Structure formats: structure tokens, C-alpha cells
PDB file of C-alpha atoms in Angstrom:
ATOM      1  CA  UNK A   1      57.532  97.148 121.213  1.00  0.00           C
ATOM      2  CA  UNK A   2      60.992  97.292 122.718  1.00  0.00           C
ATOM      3  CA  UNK A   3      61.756  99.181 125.774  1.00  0.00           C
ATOM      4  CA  UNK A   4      64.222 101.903 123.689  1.00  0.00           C
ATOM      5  CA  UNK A   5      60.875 102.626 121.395  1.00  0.00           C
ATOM      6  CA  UNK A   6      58.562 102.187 124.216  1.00  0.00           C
ATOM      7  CA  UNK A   7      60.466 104.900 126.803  1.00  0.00           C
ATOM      8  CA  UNK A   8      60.824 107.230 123.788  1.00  0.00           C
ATOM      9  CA  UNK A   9      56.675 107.532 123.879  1.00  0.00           C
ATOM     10  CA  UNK A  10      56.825 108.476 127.164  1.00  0.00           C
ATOM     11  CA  UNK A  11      57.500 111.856 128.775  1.00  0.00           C
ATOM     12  CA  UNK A  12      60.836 111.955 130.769  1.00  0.00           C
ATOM     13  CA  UNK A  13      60.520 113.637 134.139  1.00  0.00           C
ATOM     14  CA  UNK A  14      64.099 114.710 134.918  1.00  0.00           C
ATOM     15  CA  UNK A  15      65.493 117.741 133.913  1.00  0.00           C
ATOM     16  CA  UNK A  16      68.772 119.649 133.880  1.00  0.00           C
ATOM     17  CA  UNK A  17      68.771 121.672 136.752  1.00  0.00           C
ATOM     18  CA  UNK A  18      69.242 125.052 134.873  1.00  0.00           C
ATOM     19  CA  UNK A  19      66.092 124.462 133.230  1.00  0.00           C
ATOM     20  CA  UNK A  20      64.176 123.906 136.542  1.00  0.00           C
ATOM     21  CA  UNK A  21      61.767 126.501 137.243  1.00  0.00           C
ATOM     22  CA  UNK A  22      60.519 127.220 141.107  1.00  0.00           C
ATOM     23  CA  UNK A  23      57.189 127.665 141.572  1.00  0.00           C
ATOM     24  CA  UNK A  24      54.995 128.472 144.798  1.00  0.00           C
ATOM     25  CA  UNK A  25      52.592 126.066 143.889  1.00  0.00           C
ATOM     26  CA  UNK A  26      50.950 122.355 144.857  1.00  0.00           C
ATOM     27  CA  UNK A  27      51.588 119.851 142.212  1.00  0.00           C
ATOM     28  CA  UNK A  28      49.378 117.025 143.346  1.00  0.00           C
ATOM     29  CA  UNK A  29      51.464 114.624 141.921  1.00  0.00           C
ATOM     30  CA  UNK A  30      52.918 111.251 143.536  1.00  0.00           C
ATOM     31  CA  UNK A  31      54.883 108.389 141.780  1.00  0.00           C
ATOM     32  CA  UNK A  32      57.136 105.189 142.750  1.00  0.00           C
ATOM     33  CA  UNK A  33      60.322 104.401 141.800  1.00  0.00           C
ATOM     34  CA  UNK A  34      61.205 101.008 141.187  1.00  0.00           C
ATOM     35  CA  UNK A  35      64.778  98.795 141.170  1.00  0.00           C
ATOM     36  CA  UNK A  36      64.677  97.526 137.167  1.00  0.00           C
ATOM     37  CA  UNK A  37      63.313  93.994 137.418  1.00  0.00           C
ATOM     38  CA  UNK A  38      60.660  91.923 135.687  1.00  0.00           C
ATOM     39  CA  UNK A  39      58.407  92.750 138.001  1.00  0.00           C
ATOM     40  CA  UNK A  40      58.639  96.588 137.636  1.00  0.00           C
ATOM     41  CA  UNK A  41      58.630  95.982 133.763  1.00  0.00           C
ATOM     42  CA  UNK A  42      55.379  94.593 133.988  1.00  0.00           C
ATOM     43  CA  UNK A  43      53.897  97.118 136.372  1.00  0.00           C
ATOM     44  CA  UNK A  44      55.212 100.148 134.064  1.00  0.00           C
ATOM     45  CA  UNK A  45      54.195  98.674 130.863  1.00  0.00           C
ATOM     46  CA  UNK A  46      50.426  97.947 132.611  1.00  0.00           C
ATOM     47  CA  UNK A  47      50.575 101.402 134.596  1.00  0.00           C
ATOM     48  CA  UNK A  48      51.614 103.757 131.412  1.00  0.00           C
ATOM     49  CA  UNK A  49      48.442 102.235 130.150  1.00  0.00           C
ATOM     50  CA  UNK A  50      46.184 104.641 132.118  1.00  0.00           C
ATOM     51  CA  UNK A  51      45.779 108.331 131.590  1.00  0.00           C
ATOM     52  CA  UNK A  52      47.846 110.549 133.423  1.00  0.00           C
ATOM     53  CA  UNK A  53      50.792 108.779 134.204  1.00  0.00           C
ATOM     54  CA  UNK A  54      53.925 108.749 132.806  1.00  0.00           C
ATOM     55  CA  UNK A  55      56.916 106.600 133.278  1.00  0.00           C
ATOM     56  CA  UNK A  56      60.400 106.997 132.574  1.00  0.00           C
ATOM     57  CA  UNK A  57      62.920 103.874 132.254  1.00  0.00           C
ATOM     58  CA  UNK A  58      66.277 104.830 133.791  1.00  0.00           C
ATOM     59  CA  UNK A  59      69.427 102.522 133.277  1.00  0.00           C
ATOM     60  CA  UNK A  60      68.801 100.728 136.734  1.00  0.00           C
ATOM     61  CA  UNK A  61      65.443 101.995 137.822  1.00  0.00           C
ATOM     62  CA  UNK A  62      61.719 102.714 136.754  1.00  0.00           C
ATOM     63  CA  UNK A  63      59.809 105.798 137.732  1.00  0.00           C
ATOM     64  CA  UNK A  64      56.157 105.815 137.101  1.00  0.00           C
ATOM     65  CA  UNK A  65      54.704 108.888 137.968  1.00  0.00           C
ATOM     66  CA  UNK A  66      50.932 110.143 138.411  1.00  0.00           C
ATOM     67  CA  UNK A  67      48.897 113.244 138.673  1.00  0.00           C
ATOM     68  CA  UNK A  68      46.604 112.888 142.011  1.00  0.00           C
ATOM     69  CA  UNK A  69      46.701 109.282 142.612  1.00  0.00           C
ATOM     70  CA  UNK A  70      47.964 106.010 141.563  1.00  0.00           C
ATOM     71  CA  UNK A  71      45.849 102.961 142.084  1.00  0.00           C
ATOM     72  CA  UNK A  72      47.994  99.330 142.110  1.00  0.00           C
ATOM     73  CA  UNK A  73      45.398  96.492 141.706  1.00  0.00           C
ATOM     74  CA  UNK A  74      47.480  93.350 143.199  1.00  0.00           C
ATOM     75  CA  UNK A  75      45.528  90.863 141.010  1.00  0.00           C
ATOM     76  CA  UNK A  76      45.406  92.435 137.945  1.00  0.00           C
ATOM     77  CA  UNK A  77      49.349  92.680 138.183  1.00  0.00           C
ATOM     78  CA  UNK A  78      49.278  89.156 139.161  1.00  0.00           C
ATOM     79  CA  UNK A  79      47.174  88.623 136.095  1.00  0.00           C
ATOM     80  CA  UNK A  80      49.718  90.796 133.644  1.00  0.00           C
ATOM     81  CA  UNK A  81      52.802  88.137 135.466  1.00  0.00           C
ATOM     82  CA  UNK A  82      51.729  85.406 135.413  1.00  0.00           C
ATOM     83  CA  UNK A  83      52.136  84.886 139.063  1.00  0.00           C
ATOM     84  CA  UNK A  84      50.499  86.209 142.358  1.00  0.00           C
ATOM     85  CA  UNK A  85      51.832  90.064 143.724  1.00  0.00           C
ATOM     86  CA  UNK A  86      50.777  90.743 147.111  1.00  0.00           C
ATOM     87  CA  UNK A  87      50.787  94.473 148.846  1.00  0.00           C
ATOM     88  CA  UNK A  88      53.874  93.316 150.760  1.00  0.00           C
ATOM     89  CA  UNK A  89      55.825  91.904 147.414  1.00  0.00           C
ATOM     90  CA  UNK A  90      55.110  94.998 145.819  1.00  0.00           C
ATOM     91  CA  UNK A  91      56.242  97.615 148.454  1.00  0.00           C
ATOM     92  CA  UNK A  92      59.354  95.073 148.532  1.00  0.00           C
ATOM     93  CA  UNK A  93      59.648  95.691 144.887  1.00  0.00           C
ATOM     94  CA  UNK A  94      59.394  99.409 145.412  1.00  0.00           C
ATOM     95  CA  UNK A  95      62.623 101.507 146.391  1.00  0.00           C
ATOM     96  CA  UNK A  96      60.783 104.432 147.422  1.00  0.00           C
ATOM     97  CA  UNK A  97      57.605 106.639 146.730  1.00  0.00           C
ATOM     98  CA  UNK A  98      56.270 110.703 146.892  1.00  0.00           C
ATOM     99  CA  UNK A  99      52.842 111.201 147.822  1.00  0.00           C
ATOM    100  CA  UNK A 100      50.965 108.932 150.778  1.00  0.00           C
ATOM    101  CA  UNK A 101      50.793 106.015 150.304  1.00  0.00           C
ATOM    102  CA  UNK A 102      47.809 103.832 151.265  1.00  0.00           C
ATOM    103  CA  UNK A 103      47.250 100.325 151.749  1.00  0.00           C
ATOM    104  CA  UNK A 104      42.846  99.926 150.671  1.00  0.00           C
ATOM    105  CA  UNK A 105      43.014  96.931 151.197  1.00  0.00           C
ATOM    106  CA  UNK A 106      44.983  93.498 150.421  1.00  0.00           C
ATOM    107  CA  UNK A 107      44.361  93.859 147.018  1.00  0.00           C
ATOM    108  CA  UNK A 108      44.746  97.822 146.756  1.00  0.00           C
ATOM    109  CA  UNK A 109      47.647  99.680 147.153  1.00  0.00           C
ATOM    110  CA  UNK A 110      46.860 103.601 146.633  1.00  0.00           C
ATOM    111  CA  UNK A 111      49.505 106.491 146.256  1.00  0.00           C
ATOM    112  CA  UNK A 112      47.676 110.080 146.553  1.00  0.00           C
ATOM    113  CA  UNK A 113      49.134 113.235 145.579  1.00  0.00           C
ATOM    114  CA  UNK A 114      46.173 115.116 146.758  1.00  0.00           C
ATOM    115  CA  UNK A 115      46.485 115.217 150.381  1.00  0.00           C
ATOM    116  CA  UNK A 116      42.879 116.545 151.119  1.00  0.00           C
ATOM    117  CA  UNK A 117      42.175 112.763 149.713  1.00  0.00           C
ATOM    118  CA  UNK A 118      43.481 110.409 151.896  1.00  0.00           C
ATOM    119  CA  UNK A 119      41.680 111.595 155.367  1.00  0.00           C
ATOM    120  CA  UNK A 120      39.363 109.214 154.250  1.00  0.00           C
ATOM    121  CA  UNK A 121      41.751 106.888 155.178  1.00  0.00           C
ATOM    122  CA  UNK A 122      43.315 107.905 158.043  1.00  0.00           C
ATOM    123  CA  UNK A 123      41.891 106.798 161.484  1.00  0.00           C
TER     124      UNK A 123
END
């Protein structure tokens, strides 16, 4: 499936700003955005696998968004290139996030939209 047909499956996430609607509300979402590159390819393709994410291919970048949290699994994106991604590569790879971000482990990099979630995590 080519990337034209492959984006058009996908939900886009921007919007013209007279069709934005404020709302007084949480949204629990959180998402990465990532400089166009093999390596974010591979992670969108992989990621817009699982439910309740959507990403949207932009002429230079790749957004993939998620409702509550996003779980990276290093090895099975290692697995999916063909070569190893480590927590570090991958933050490298990624130009900048929403939502907290939480290294597990070395294998687990989480993003949470649900801040009541991460406490778990924090020290």
C-alpha cells in the first residue's frame, strides 16, 4: 500500500482554524511528531496498527497521535527495521511530543495523556 493510499485511511488531525471548536474539557490525548525518515515510516506504519491511534503523514513530518497512552516497544521496532532502535535513537528520531513522556524501561518508551497515570512513575 503506498503512503498517498495509506494516509488517506487515516484520520487527519489538523484543522482550519475557523472550524476549531474550544472546549473546557481534558482530552487525554498525547502523540509524537516525527522528522519524515525511514525510521518514522516504520514506526507509523507499525503504530497505526493498534487501536486508537491515528497518524497523519505531513510533507516533511509524521504525527502519530493516541488517546491515553502510547506504548513504543524498542525491539519490536527493531524487529519491523531490520536493525536495533534504542530509547535514546528513538527520542533522537523524535522532534517533539504532548503528553509525559516516560522512559519504563530500556526497552519501553511510554507517552501518557492521562496524567493521573504516570504517578506511578514518578519518584
Amino acid at each position: 500500500m503506498s503512503i498517498a493510499s495509506r494516509s488517506a485511511t487515516n484520520q487527519n488531525i489538523f484543522q482550519k482554524m475557523g472550524d476549531l471548536r474550544f472546549e473546557q474539557t481534558i482530552s487525554h490525548q498525547c502523540g509524537v511528531t516525527m522528522n519524515d525518515s525511514v525510521e518514522a515510516r516504520a514506526i507509523a506504519e507499525f503504530m497505526g496498527k493498534k487501536p486508537n491511534v491515528t497518524v497523519t503523514y505531513q510533507p516533511a513530518l509524521i504525527r502519530i497521535d493516541g488517546e491515553g497512552k502510547l506504548i513504543f516497544k524498542m525491539d519490536e521496532i527493531s524487529d519491523i527495521l531490520g536493525k536495533e532502535m534504542t530509547a535514546e535513537i528513538f527520542e533522537v528520531n523524535t522532534s517533539t511530543h504532548y503528553g509525559r513522556m516516560v522512559r519504563i524501561d530500556d526497552n519501553t518508551v511510554t507517552l501518557f495523556g492521562n496524567m493521573d497515570e504516570v504517578f506511578e512513575y514518578i519518584e
